[in-house]
PDB file of C-alpha atoms in Angstrom:
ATOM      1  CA  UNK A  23      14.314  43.709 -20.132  1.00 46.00           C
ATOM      2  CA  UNK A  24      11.538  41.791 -20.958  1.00 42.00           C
ATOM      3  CA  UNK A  25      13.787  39.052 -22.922  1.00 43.00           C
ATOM      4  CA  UNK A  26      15.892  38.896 -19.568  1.00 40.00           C
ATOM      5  CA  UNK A  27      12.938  38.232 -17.323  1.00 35.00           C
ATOM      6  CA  UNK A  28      11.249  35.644 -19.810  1.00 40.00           C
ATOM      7  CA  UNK A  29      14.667  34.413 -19.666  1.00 42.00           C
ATOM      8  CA  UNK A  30      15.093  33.775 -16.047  1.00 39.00           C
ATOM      9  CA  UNK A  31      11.614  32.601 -15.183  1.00 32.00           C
ATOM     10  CA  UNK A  32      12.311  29.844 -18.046  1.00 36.00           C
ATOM     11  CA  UNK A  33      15.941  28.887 -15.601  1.00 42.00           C
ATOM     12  CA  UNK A  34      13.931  28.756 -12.977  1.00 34.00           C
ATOM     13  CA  UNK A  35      11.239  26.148 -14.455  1.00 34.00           C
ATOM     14  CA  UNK A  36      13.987  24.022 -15.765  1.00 36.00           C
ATOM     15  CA  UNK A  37      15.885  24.023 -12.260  1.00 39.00           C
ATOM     16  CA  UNK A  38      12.901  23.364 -10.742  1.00 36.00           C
ATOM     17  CA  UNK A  39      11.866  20.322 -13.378  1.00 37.00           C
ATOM     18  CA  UNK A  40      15.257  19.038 -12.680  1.00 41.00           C
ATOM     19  CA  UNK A  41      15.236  18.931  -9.308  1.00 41.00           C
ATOM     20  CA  UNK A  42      11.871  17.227  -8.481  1.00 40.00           C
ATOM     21  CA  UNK A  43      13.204  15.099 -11.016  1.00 45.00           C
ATOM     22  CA  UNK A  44      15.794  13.205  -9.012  1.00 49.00           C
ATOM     23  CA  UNK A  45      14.138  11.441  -6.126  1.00 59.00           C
ATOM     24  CA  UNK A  46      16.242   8.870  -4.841  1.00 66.00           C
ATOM     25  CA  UNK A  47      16.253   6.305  -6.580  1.00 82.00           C
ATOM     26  CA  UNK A  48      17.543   2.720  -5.772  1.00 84.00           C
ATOM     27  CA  UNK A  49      18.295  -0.362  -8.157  1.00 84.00           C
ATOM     28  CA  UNK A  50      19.824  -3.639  -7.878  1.00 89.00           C
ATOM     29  CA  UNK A  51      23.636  -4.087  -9.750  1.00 88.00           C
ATOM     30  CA  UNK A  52      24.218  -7.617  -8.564  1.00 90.00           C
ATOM     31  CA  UNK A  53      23.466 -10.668  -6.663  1.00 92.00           C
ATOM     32  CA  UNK A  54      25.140 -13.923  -6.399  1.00 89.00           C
ATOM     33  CA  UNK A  55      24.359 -17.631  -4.566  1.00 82.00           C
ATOM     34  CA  UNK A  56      20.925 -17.971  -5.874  1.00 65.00           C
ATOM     35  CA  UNK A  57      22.054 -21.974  -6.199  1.00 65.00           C
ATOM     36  CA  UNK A  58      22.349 -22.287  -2.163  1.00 61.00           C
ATOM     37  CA  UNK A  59      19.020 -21.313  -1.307  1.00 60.00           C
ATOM     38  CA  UNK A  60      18.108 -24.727  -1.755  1.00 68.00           C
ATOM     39  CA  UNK A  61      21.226 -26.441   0.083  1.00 74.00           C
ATOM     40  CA  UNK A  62      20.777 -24.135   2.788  1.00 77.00           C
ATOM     41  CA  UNK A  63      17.011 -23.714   2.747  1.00 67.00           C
ATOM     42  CA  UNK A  64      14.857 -20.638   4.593  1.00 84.00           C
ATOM     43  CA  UNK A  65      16.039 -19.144   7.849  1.00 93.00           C
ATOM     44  CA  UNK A  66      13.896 -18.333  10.241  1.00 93.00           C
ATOM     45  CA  UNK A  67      16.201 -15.745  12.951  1.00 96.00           C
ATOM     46  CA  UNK A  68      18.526 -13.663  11.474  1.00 97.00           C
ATOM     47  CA  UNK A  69      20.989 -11.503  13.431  1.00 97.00           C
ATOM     48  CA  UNK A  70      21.276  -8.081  11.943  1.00 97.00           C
ATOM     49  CA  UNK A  71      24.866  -6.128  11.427  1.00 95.00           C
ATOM     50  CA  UNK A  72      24.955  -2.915   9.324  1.00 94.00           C
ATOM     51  CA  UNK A  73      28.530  -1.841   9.983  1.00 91.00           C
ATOM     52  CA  UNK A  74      27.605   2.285   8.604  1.00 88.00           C
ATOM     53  CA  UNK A  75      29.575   4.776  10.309  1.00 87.00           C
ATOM     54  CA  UNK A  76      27.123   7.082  11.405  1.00 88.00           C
ATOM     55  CA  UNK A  77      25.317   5.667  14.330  1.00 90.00           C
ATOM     56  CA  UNK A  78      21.695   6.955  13.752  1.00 91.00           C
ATOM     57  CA  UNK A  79      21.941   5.154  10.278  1.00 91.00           C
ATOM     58  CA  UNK A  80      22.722   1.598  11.589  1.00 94.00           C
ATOM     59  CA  UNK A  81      20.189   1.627  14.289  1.00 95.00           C
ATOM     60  CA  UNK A  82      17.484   2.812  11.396  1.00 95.00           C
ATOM     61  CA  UNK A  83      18.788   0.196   9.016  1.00 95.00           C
ATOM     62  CA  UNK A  84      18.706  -2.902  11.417  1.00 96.00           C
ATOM     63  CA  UNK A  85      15.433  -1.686  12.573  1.00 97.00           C
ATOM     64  CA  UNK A  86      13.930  -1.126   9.613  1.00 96.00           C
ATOM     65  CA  UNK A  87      15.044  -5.177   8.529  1.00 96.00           C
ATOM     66  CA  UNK A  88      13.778  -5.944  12.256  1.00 96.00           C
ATOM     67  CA  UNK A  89      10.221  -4.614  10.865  1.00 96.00           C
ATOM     68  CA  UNK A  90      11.051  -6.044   7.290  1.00 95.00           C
ATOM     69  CA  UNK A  91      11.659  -9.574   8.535  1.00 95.00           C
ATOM     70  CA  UNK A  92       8.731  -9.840  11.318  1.00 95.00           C
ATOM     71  CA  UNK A  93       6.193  -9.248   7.944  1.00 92.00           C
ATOM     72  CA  UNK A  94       7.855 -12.954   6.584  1.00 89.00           C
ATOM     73  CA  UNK A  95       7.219 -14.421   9.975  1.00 91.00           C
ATOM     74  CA  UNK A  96      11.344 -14.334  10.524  1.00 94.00           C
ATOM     75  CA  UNK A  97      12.440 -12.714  14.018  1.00 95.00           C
ATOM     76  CA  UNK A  98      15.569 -10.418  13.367  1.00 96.00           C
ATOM     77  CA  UNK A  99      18.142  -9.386  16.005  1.00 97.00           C
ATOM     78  CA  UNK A 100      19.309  -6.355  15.935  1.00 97.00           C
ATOM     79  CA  UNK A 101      23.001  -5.953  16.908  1.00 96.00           C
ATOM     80  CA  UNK A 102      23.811  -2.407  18.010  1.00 95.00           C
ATOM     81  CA  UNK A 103      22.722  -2.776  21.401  1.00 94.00           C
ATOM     82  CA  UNK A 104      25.439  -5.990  21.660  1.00 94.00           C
ATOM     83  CA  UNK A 105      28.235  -4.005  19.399  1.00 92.00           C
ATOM     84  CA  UNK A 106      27.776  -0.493  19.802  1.00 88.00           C
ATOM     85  CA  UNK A 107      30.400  -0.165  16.791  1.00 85.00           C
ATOM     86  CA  UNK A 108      31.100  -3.372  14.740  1.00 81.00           C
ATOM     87  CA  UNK A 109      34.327  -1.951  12.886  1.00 77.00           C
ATOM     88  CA  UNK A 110      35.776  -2.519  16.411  1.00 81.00           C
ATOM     89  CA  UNK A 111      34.416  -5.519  17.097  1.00 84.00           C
ATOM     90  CA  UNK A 112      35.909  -9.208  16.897  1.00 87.00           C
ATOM     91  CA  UNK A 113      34.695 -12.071  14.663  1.00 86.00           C
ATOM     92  CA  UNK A 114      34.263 -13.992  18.093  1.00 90.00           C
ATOM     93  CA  UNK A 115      32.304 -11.035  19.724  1.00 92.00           C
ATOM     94  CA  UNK A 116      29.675 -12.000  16.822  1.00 90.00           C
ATOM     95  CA  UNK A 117      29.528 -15.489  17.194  1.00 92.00           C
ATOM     96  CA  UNK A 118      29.184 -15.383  20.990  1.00 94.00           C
ATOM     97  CA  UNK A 119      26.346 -13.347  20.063  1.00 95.00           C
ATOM     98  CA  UNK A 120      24.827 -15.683  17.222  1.00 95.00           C
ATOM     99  CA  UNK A 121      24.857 -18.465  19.824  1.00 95.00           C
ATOM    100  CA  UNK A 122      23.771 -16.572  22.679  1.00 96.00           C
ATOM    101  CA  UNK A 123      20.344 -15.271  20.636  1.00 96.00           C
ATOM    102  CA  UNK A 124      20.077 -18.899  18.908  1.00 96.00           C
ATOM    103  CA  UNK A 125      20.212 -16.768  15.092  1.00 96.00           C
ATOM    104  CA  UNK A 126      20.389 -19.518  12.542  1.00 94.00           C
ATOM    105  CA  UNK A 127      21.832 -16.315   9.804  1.00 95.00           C
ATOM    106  CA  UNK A 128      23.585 -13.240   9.910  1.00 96.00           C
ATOM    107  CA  UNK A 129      22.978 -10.805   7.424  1.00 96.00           C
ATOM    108  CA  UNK A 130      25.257  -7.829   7.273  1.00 95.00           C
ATOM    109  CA  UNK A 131      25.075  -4.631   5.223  1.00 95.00           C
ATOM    110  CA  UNK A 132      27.794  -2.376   3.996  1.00 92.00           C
ATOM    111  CA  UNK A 133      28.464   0.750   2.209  1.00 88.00           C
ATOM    112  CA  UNK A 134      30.713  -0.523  -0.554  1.00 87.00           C
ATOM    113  CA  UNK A 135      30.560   3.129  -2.246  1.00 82.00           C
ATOM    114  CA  UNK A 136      30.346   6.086  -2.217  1.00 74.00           C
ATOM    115  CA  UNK A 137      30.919   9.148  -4.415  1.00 79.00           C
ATOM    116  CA  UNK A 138      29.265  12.566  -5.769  1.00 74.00           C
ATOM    117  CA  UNK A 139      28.699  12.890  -9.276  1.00 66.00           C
ATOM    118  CA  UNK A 140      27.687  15.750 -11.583  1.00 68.00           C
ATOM    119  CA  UNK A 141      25.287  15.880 -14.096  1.00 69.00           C
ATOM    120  CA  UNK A 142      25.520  19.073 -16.633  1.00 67.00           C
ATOM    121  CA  UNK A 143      21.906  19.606 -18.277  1.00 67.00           C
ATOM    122  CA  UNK A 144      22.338  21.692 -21.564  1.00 65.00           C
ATOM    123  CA  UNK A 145      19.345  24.094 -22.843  1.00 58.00           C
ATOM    124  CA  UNK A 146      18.714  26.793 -25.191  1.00 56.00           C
ATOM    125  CA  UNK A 147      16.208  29.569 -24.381  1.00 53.00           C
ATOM    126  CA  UNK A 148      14.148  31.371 -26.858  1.00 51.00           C
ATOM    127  CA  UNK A 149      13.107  34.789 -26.522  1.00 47.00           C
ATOM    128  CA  UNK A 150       9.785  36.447 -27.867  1.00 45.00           C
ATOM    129  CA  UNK A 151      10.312  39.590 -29.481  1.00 48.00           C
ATOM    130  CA  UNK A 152       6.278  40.748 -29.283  1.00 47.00           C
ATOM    131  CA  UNK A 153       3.892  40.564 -26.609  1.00 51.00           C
ATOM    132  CA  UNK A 154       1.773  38.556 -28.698  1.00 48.00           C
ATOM    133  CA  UNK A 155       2.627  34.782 -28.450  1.00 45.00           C
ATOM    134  CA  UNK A 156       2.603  34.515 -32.637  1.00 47.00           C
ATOM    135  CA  UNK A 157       5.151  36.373 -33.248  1.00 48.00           C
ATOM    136  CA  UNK A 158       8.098  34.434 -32.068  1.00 44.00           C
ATOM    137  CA  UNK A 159      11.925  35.386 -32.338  1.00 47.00           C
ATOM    138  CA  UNK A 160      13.719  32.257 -33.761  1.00 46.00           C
ATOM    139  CA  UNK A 161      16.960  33.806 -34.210  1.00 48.00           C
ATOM    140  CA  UNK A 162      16.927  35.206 -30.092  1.00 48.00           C
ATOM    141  CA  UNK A 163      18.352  31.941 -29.182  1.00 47.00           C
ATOM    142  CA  UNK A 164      21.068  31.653 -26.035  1.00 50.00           C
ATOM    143  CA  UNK A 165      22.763  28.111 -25.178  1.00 54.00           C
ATOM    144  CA  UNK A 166      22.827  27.914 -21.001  1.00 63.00           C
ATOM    145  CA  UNK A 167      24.122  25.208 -19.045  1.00 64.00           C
ATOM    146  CA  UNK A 168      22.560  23.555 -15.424  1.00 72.00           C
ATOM    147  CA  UNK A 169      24.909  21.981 -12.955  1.00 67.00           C
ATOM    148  CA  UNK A 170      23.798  19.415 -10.926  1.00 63.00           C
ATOM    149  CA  UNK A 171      25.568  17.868  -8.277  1.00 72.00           C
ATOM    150  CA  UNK A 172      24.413  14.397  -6.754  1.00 64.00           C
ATOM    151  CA  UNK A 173      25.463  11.286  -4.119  1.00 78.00           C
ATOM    152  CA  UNK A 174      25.685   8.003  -5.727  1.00 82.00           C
ATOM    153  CA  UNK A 175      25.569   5.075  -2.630  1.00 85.00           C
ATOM    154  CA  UNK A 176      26.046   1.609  -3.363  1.00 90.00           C
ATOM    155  CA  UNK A 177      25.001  -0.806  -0.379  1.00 91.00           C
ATOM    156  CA  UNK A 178      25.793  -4.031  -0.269  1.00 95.00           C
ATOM    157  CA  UNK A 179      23.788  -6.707   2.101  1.00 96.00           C
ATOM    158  CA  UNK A 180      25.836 -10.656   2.706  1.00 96.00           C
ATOM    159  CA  UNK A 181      23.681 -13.178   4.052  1.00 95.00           C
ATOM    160  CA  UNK A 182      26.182 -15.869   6.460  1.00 94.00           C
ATOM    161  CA  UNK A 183      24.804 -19.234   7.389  1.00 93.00           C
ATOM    162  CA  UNK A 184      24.981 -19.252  11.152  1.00 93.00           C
ATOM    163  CA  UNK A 185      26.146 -22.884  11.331  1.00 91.00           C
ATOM    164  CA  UNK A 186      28.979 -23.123   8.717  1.00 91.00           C
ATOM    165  CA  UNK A 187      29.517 -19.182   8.749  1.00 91.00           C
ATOM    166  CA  UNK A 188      29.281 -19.436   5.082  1.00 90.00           C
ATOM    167  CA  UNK A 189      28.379 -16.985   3.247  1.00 92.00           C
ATOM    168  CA  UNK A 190      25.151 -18.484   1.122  1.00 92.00           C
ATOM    169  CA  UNK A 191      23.557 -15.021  -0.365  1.00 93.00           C
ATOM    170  CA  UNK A 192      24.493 -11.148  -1.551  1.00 94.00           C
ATOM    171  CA  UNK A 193      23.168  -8.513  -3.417  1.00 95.00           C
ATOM    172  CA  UNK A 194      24.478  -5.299  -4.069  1.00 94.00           C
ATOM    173  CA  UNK A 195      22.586  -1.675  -5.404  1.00 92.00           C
ATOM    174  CA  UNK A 196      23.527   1.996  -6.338  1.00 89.00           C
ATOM    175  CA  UNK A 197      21.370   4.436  -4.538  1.00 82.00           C
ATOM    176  CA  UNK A 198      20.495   8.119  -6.854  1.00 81.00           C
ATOM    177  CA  UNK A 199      20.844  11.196  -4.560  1.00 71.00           C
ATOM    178  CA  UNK A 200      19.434   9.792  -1.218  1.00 69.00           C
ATOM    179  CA  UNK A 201      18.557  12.779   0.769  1.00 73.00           C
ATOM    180  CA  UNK A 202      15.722  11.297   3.129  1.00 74.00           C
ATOM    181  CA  UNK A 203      17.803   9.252   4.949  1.00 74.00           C
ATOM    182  CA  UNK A 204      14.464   7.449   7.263  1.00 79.00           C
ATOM    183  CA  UNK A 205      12.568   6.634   3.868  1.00 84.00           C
ATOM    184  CA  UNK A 206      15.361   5.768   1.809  1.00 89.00           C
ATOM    185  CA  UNK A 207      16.417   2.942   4.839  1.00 91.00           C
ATOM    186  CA  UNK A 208      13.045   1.873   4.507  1.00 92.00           C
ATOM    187  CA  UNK A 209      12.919   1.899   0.993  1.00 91.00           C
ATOM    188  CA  UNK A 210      16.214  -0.450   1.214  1.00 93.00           C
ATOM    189  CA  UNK A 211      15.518  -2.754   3.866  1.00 95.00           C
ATOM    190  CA  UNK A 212      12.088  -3.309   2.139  1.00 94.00           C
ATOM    191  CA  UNK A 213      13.672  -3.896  -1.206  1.00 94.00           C
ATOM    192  CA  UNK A 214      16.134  -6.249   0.105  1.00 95.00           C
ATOM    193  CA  UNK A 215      13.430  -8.170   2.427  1.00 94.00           C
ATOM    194  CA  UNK A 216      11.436  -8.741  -0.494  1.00 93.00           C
ATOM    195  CA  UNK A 217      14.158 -10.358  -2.349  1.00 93.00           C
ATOM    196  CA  UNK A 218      15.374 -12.522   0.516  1.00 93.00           C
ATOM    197  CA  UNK A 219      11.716 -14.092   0.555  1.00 90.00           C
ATOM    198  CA  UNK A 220      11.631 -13.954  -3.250  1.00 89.00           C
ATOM    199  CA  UNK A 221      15.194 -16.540  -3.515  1.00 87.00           C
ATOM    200  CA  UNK A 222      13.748 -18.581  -0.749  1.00 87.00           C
ATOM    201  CA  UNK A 223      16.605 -17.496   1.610  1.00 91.00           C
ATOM    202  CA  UNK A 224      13.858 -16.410   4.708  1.00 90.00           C
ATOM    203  CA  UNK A 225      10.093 -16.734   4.664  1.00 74.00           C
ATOM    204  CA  UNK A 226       7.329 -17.862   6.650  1.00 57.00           C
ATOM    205  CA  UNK A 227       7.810 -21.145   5.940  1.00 50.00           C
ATOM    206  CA  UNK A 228      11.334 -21.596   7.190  1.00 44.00           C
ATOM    207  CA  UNK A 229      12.776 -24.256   9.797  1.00 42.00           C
ATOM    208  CA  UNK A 230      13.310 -23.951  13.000  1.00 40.00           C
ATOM    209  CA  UNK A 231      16.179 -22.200  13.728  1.00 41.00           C
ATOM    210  CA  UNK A 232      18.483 -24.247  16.402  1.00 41.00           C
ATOM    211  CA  UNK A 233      18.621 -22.955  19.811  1.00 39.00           C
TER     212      UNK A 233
END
């Protein structure tokens, strides 16, 4: 009885390790057109498209770049009051609005993935065969098994020159078992903001945009 109960309470510490253990956890796979930052140069207003399917998710995205941006001096438009759903929505119905707010860039963000993995965490527990912590049963071994199941995201944000509707920029990450979905849109749109200031892309020092 009292193997079975040491047994259990050591499940439930590894369960417990393992699961504070997997905070979500974001990481860039990929990025390409570095070489156009300086062709193109900064952009100062940026019209914002996350094309998500769940509603609540786009708004927080494009207004968590909105907030991103304005810390870089860039002014971002957000689009889902314009396009209430962008799968719908025309190439023209985004230009008329790229002209209409004066945006010199459009930067839209996609889920390019997304799929649930599982990750099998093998252990063996040891029983004690005394109530005295020296005298240890090494042979009272049992071989258990922990299933855990987690959501693997990968985002990917394209960054469109206004003018030539080129695009100039991307960069793509996997997301680890994203669960807070307000922090971990946060956690992105800073991530990606960074970078865009970091390549030269946006930044307080950027032109003009053209009315």
């Amino acid at each position: 009885m009292k193997n079975t109960i040491q047994h259990s309470l050591l499940s439930l510490v590894i369960v417990a390790m393992v699961a504070t253990g997997c905070a979500t956890t974001t990481h860039i796979t990929g990025e390409r057109g570095l070489a156009e930052a300086e062709e193109f140069g900064s952009y100062k207003k940026v019209l914002l498209a996350a094309t998500l399917k769940n509603n609540d998710a786009r708004v927080e995205m494009e207004n968590a770049f909105l907030s991103v941006l304005a810390t870089q001096g860039v002014e971002g438009v957000v689009s889902y009051t314009a396009i209430p759903t962008p799968a719908d929505a025309s190439k023209d119905q985004f230009v008329d609005l790229v002209k209409k707010e004066g945006a010199d860039a459009v930067l839209v963000i996609m889920v390019v993935k997304r799929e649930t993995e599982t990750k099998v965490t093998s252990f063996n527990s040891s029983a004690f065969n005394s109530d005295h912590y020296t005298q240890y049963n090494a042979g009272a071994l049992s071989s258990d098994a922990l299933v855990y199941e987690y959501e693997v995201v990968d985002l990917e944000a394209k960054l469109f020159d206004a003018a030539t509707e080129k695009m100039v920029w991307s960069i793509r990450t996997e997301s680890i078992d994203p669960k807070k979905l307000q922090q971990d849109i946060h956690d992105y749109a800073k991530l990606i903001g960074d970078r865009l200031v970091a390549v030269g892309m946006v930044g307080t020092n950027a032109a003009p945009a053209t009315p």
